[in-house]
PDB file of C-alpha atoms in Angstrom:
ATOM      1  CA  THR A  56     -40.367  -3.680   8.577  1.00  0.00           C
ATOM      2  CA  ASP A  57     -37.585  -2.162  10.711  1.00  0.00           C
ATOM      3  CA  VAL A  58     -36.780   0.464   8.069  1.00  0.00           C
ATOM      4  CA  VAL A  59     -34.143   3.091   8.866  1.00  0.00           C
ATOM      5  CA  THR A  60     -34.457   5.347   5.807  1.00  0.00           C
ATOM      6  CA  VAL A  61     -36.871   5.596   2.889  1.00  0.00           C
ATOM      7  CA  THR A  62     -36.228   7.395  -0.371  1.00  0.00           C
ATOM      8  CA  ILE A  63     -39.169   7.689  -2.741  1.00  0.00           C
ATOM      9  CA  ASP A  64     -38.282   8.562  -6.318  1.00  0.00           C
ATOM     10  CA  SER A  65     -40.230  11.574  -7.567  1.00  0.00           C
ATOM     11  CA  GLY A  66     -41.167   9.548 -10.648  1.00  0.00           C
ATOM     12  CA  ALA A  67     -42.884   6.795  -8.632  1.00  0.00           C
ATOM     13  CA  ASP A  68     -46.265   7.778 -10.070  1.00  0.00           C
ATOM     14  CA  ASP A  69     -47.605   4.203 -10.042  1.00  0.00           C
ATOM     15  CA  LEU A  70     -47.242   3.932  -6.250  1.00  0.00           C
ATOM     16  CA  THR A  71     -50.741   3.713  -4.747  1.00  0.00           C
ATOM     17  CA  THR A  72     -50.095   2.415  -1.218  1.00  0.00           C
ATOM     18  CA  LEU A  73     -47.182   3.112   1.105  1.00  0.00           C
ATOM     19  CA  SER A  74     -46.711   1.221   4.362  1.00  0.00           C
ATOM     20  CA  VAL A  75     -43.542   1.748   6.392  1.00  0.00           C
ATOM     21  CA  ASP A  76     -42.566   0.316   9.786  1.00  0.00           C
ATOM     22  CA  PHE A  77     -39.615   2.407  10.977  1.00  0.00           C
ATOM     23  CA  LYS A  78     -36.898   1.532  13.425  1.00  0.00           C
ATOM     24  CA  SER A  79     -34.768   4.636  12.997  1.00  0.00           C
ATOM     25  CA  ASP A  80     -32.440   3.813  15.882  1.00  0.00           C
ATOM     26  CA  ASP A  81     -31.324   0.503  14.348  1.00  0.00           C
ATOM     27  CA  GLU A  82     -28.902   1.759  11.678  1.00  0.00           C
ATOM     28  CA  PRO A  83     -25.772  -0.430  12.109  1.00  0.00           C
ATOM     29  CA  THR A  84     -23.373   2.306  10.969  1.00  0.00           C
ATOM     30  CA  LEU A  85     -24.435   4.736  13.732  1.00  0.00           C
ATOM     31  CA  THR A  86     -22.186   5.258  16.725  1.00  0.00           C
ATOM     32  CA  SER A  87     -23.796   5.152  20.164  1.00  0.00           C
ATOM     33  CA  ALA A  88     -23.612   8.971  20.282  1.00  0.00           C
ATOM     34  CA  GLN A  89     -25.419   9.220  16.926  1.00  0.00           C
ATOM     35  CA  THR A  90     -28.069   6.766  18.075  1.00  0.00           C
ATOM     36  CA  THR A  91     -28.639   8.825  21.226  1.00  0.00           C
ATOM     37  CA  ALA A  92     -28.874  12.013  19.125  1.00  0.00           C
ATOM     38  CA  LEU A  93     -31.794  10.572  17.130  1.00  0.00           C
ATOM     39  CA  ARG A  94     -34.132  11.419  19.986  1.00  0.00           C
ATOM     40  CA  TYR A  95     -33.306  15.122  19.562  1.00  0.00           C
ATOM     41  CA  ASP A  96     -35.005  17.118  16.833  1.00  0.00           C
ATOM     42  CA  ALA A  97     -32.788  20.143  16.347  1.00  0.00           C
ATOM     43  CA  ASP A  98     -33.260  20.665  12.626  1.00  0.00           C
ATOM     44  CA  ALA A  99     -37.008  20.283  11.997  1.00  0.00           C
ATOM     45  CA  PHE A 100     -37.649  18.423   8.728  1.00  0.00           C
ATOM     46  CA  VAL A 101     -34.594  17.358   6.732  1.00  0.00           C
ATOM     47  CA  ALA A 102     -35.363  14.482   4.375  1.00  0.00           C
ATOM     48  CA  ASP A 103     -31.970  12.811   4.809  1.00  0.00           C
ATOM     49  CA  ASP A 104     -32.244  12.394   8.586  1.00  0.00           C
ATOM     50  CA  LYS A 105     -32.570   8.833   9.826  1.00  0.00           C
ATOM     51  CA  GLY A 106     -36.227   7.997  10.179  1.00  0.00           C
ATOM     52  CA  ASP A 107     -37.556  11.111   8.411  1.00  0.00           C
ATOM     53  CA  LEU A 108     -40.177  10.392   5.763  1.00  0.00           C
ATOM     54  CA  ASP A 109     -40.937  12.698   2.836  1.00  0.00           C
ATOM     55  CA  VAL A 110     -43.933  11.634   0.750  1.00  0.00           C
ATOM     56  CA  THR A 111     -44.397  14.421  -1.787  1.00  0.00           C
ATOM     57  CA  GLY A 112     -46.058  14.828  -5.174  1.00  0.00           C
ATOM     58  CA  LEU A 113     -47.067  11.235  -5.879  1.00  0.00           C
ATOM     59  CA  ALA A 114     -49.965  11.459  -8.332  1.00  0.00           C
ATOM     60  CA  ASN A 115     -51.607   8.060  -7.704  1.00  0.00           C
ATOM     61  CA  LEU A 116     -50.878   7.531  -4.010  1.00  0.00           C
ATOM     62  CA  THR A 117     -54.119   6.851  -2.120  1.00  0.00           C
ATOM     63  CA  SER A 118     -53.008   5.463   1.256  1.00  0.00           C
ATOM     64  CA  VAL A 119     -50.097   5.966   3.682  1.00  0.00           C
ATOM     65  CA  THR A 120     -49.454   3.952   6.851  1.00  0.00           C
ATOM     66  CA  VAL A 121     -46.491   4.650   9.166  1.00  0.00           C
ATOM     67  CA  SER A 122     -45.588   2.735  12.322  1.00  0.00           C
ATOM     68  CA  GLY A 123     -42.550   2.094  14.517  1.00  0.00           C
ATOM     69  CA  THR A 124     -39.983   4.668  15.669  1.00  0.00           C
ATOM     70  CA  ALA A 125     -39.730   7.432  13.074  1.00  0.00           C
ATOM     71  CA  GLY A 126     -38.381  10.933  12.653  1.00  0.00           C
ATOM     72  CA  ASP A 127     -40.303  13.800  11.069  1.00  0.00           C
ATOM     73  CA  ILE A 128     -43.149  12.816   8.736  1.00  0.00           C
ATOM     74  CA  ASN A 129     -43.944  15.093   5.780  1.00  0.00           C
ATOM     75  CA  ILE A 130     -46.889  14.120   3.567  1.00  0.00           C
ATOM     76  CA  ASP A 131     -47.343  16.912   1.051  1.00  0.00           C
ATOM     77  CA  ALA A 132     -49.045  17.580  -2.294  1.00  0.00           C
ATOM     78  CA  ASN A 133     -50.309  14.085  -3.087  1.00  0.00           C
ATOM     79  CA  PRO A 134     -53.462  14.895  -5.080  1.00  0.00           C
ATOM     80  CA  ASN A 135     -55.209  11.502  -4.787  1.00  0.00           C
ATOM     81  CA  LEU A 136     -54.246  10.604  -1.230  1.00  0.00           C
ATOM     82  CA  THR A 137     -57.408   9.790   0.716  1.00  0.00           C
ATOM     83  CA  SER A 138     -56.216   8.156   3.944  1.00  0.00           C
ATOM     84  CA  VAL A 139     -53.314   8.489   6.375  1.00  0.00           C
ATOM     85  CA  THR A 140     -52.808   6.164   9.329  1.00  0.00           C
ATOM     86  CA  ILE A 141     -49.909   6.796  11.705  1.00  0.00           C
ATOM     87  CA  SER A 142     -49.177   4.903  14.920  1.00  0.00           C
ATOM     88  CA  ALA A 143     -45.463   5.760  14.987  1.00  0.00           C
ATOM     89  CA  ASP A 144     -43.471   7.327  17.788  1.00  0.00           C
ATOM     90  CA  ALA A 145     -42.371  10.179  15.543  1.00  0.00           C
ATOM     91  CA  LYS A 146     -41.053  13.718  15.818  1.00  0.00           C
ATOM     92  CA  ASP A 147     -43.097  16.277  13.858  1.00  0.00           C
ATOM     93  CA  LEU A 148     -46.015  15.685  11.469  1.00  0.00           C
ATOM     94  CA  TYR A 149     -46.818  17.736   8.383  1.00  0.00           C
ATOM     95  CA  LEU A 150     -49.981  16.957   6.354  1.00  0.00           C
ATOM     96  CA  VAL A 151     -50.094  19.685   3.707  1.00  0.00           C
ATOM     97  CA  ASP A 152     -51.960  20.165   0.396  1.00  0.00           C
ATOM     98  CA  ASN A 153     -53.358  16.651   0.015  1.00  0.00           C
ATOM     99  CA  ASP A 154     -56.569  17.789  -1.678  1.00  0.00           C
ATOM    100  CA  ASN A 155     -58.533  14.499  -1.585  1.00  0.00           C
ATOM    101  CA  MET A 156     -57.504  13.413   1.924  1.00  0.00           C
ATOM    102  CA  THR A 157     -60.613  12.571   3.931  1.00  0.00           C
ATOM    103  CA  SER A 158     -59.282  10.276   6.664  1.00  0.00           C
ATOM    104  CA  VAL A 159     -56.515  10.811   9.225  1.00  0.00           C
ATOM    105  CA  ASN A 160     -55.968   8.265  12.009  1.00  0.00           C
ATOM    106  CA  VAL A 161     -53.205   8.995  14.530  1.00  0.00           C
ATOM    107  CA  THR A 162     -54.379   6.738  17.368  1.00  0.00           C
ATOM    108  CA  GLY A 163     -51.341   5.495  19.290  1.00  0.00           C
ATOM    109  CA  ALA A 164     -48.934   7.945  17.639  1.00  0.00           C
ATOM    110  CA  LYS A 165     -46.571  10.365  19.381  1.00  0.00           C
ATOM    111  CA  PHE A 166     -45.693  13.730  17.831  1.00  0.00           C
ATOM    112  CA  GLY A 167     -44.044  17.011  18.625  1.00  0.00           C
ATOM    113  CA  ASP A 168     -45.332  19.767  16.326  1.00  0.00           C
ATOM    114  CA  ILE A 169     -48.280  19.080  14.017  1.00  0.00           C
ATOM    115  CA  GLU A 170     -49.358  20.967  10.904  1.00  0.00           C
ATOM    116  CA  VAL A 171     -52.503  20.090   8.946  1.00  0.00           C
ATOM    117  CA  SER A 172     -53.123  22.665   6.236  1.00  0.00           C
ATOM    118  CA  GLY A 173     -54.426  23.053   2.696  1.00  0.00           C
ATOM    119  CA  ASN A 174     -56.290  19.736   2.585  1.00  0.00           C
ATOM    120  CA  ALA A 175     -59.379  20.605   0.538  1.00  0.00           C
ATOM    121  CA  ASP A 176     -61.637  17.607   1.327  1.00  0.00           C
ATOM    122  CA  LEU A 177     -60.794  17.002   4.993  1.00  0.00           C
ATOM    123  CA  ALA A 178     -64.059  17.477   6.917  1.00  0.00           C
ATOM    124  CA  THR A 179     -63.270  15.870  10.290  1.00  0.00           C
ATOM    125  CA  LEU A 180     -59.937  15.763  12.091  1.00  0.00           C
ATOM    126  CA  VAL A 181     -59.357  13.909  15.352  1.00  0.00           C
ATOM    127  CA  LEU A 182     -55.860  14.360  16.761  1.00  0.00           C
ATOM    128  CA  ASN A 183     -55.800  11.867  19.596  1.00  0.00           C
ATOM    129  CA  SER A 184     -52.074  11.248  19.504  1.00  0.00           C
ATOM    130  CA  THR A 185     -49.741  11.712  22.460  1.00  0.00           C
ATOM    131  CA  THR A 186     -47.656  14.865  22.714  1.00  0.00           C
ATOM    132  CA  ALA A 187     -43.952  14.095  22.685  1.00  0.00           C
ATOM    133  CA  LEU A 188     -41.826  16.844  24.213  1.00  0.00           C
ATOM    134  CA  ARG A 189     -38.374  16.249  22.822  1.00  0.00           C
ATOM    135  CA  SER A 190     -35.262  18.121  23.637  1.00  0.00           C
ATOM    136  CA  THR A 191     -33.421  19.784  20.779  1.00  0.00           C
ATOM    137  CA  SER A 192     -30.115  18.834  22.387  1.00  0.00           C
ATOM    138  CA  THR A 193     -28.772  17.205  25.520  1.00  0.00           C
ATOM    139  CA  SER A 194     -28.977  20.570  27.301  1.00  0.00           C
ATOM    140  CA  ALA A 195     -32.210  22.170  25.997  1.00  0.00           C
ATOM    141  CA  ALA A 196     -35.573  20.797  27.071  1.00  0.00           C
ATOM    142  CA  GLU A 197     -38.594  21.456  24.846  1.00  0.00           C
ATOM    143  CA  LYS A 198     -41.425  22.940  26.883  1.00  0.00           C
ATOM    144  CA  SER A 199     -44.194  23.135  24.280  1.00  0.00           C
ATOM    145  CA  VAL A 200     -45.277  22.052  20.821  1.00  0.00           C
ATOM    146  CA  THR A 201     -47.137  23.802  18.014  1.00  0.00           C
ATOM    147  CA  LEU A 202     -50.449  22.752  16.501  1.00  0.00           C
ATOM    148  CA  ASN A 203     -51.212  24.507  13.198  1.00  0.00           C
ATOM    149  CA  VAL A 204     -54.512  23.634  11.501  1.00  0.00           C
ATOM    150  CA  ASN A 205     -55.476  26.062   8.749  1.00  0.00           C
ATOM    151  CA  SER A 206     -56.804  26.443   5.188  1.00  0.00           C
ATOM    152  CA  ASN A 207     -58.805  23.205   5.214  1.00  0.00           C
ATOM    153  CA  PRO A 208     -62.017  24.630   3.655  1.00  0.00           C
ATOM    154  CA  GLU A 209     -64.284  21.608   4.344  1.00  0.00           C
ATOM    155  CA  LEU A 210     -63.123  21.123   7.948  1.00  0.00           C
ATOM    156  CA  THR A 211     -66.196  21.296  10.188  1.00  0.00           C
ATOM    157  CA  SER A 212     -64.972  19.294  13.184  1.00  0.00           C
ATOM    158  CA  LEU A 213     -61.603  19.400  14.963  1.00  0.00           C
ATOM    159  CA  THR A 214     -60.870  17.425  18.117  1.00  0.00           C
ATOM    160  CA  ALA A 215     -57.411  17.739  19.622  1.00  0.00           C
ATOM    161  CA  SER A 216     -56.750  15.706  22.752  1.00  0.00           C
ATOM    162  CA  MET A 217     -53.018  15.393  22.571  1.00  0.00           C
TER     163      MET A 217
END
C-alpha cells in the first residue's frame, strides 16, 4: 500500500501473484517541483521513474493487480499470466506477449496510450477505462492518445469506450 517504486528481480520465478497500490507522488525525497512533474509523461516508459511498473519475464506469475496513482505500466512476456486487473490512475499501459492472458479488467482506471499486442489466448477485451490526456511538460498539452491492439490471434471481441 502507498508504494512509490517497485523493483522486481528477474529471478523472481516463484512469484505467482502481484498486487501493488501505488502512491507515486508520496516520495519524501521529492521536491515540490519534482512532485508536480510526476503528472507529466515526457519520456514514455522508463522503469526507474517514480510509479512506473515493469513486470517482465516472470515464468510463474498468474495474476497482477494495480491500484492507486501510478506511472507507466508495462506487463510483458509473462508466459503463465492469466489475469490483469488495473484500477490505477496511471500514465500509459502496455500488455504485450502474455500468451496465456485471458482476462483484463481496467474498470475505474485512467490511461494515456494503451497497447495490447501479442497475447495469444486473449479472446475478449473490454477497455472501459477513462482517457487521461496528460501534458508532456508545463507548456505542451497532449491532445490525443494512441490505442494499439494487434497480433492477438484469438481476439474476437474488442470494446473500447475510453
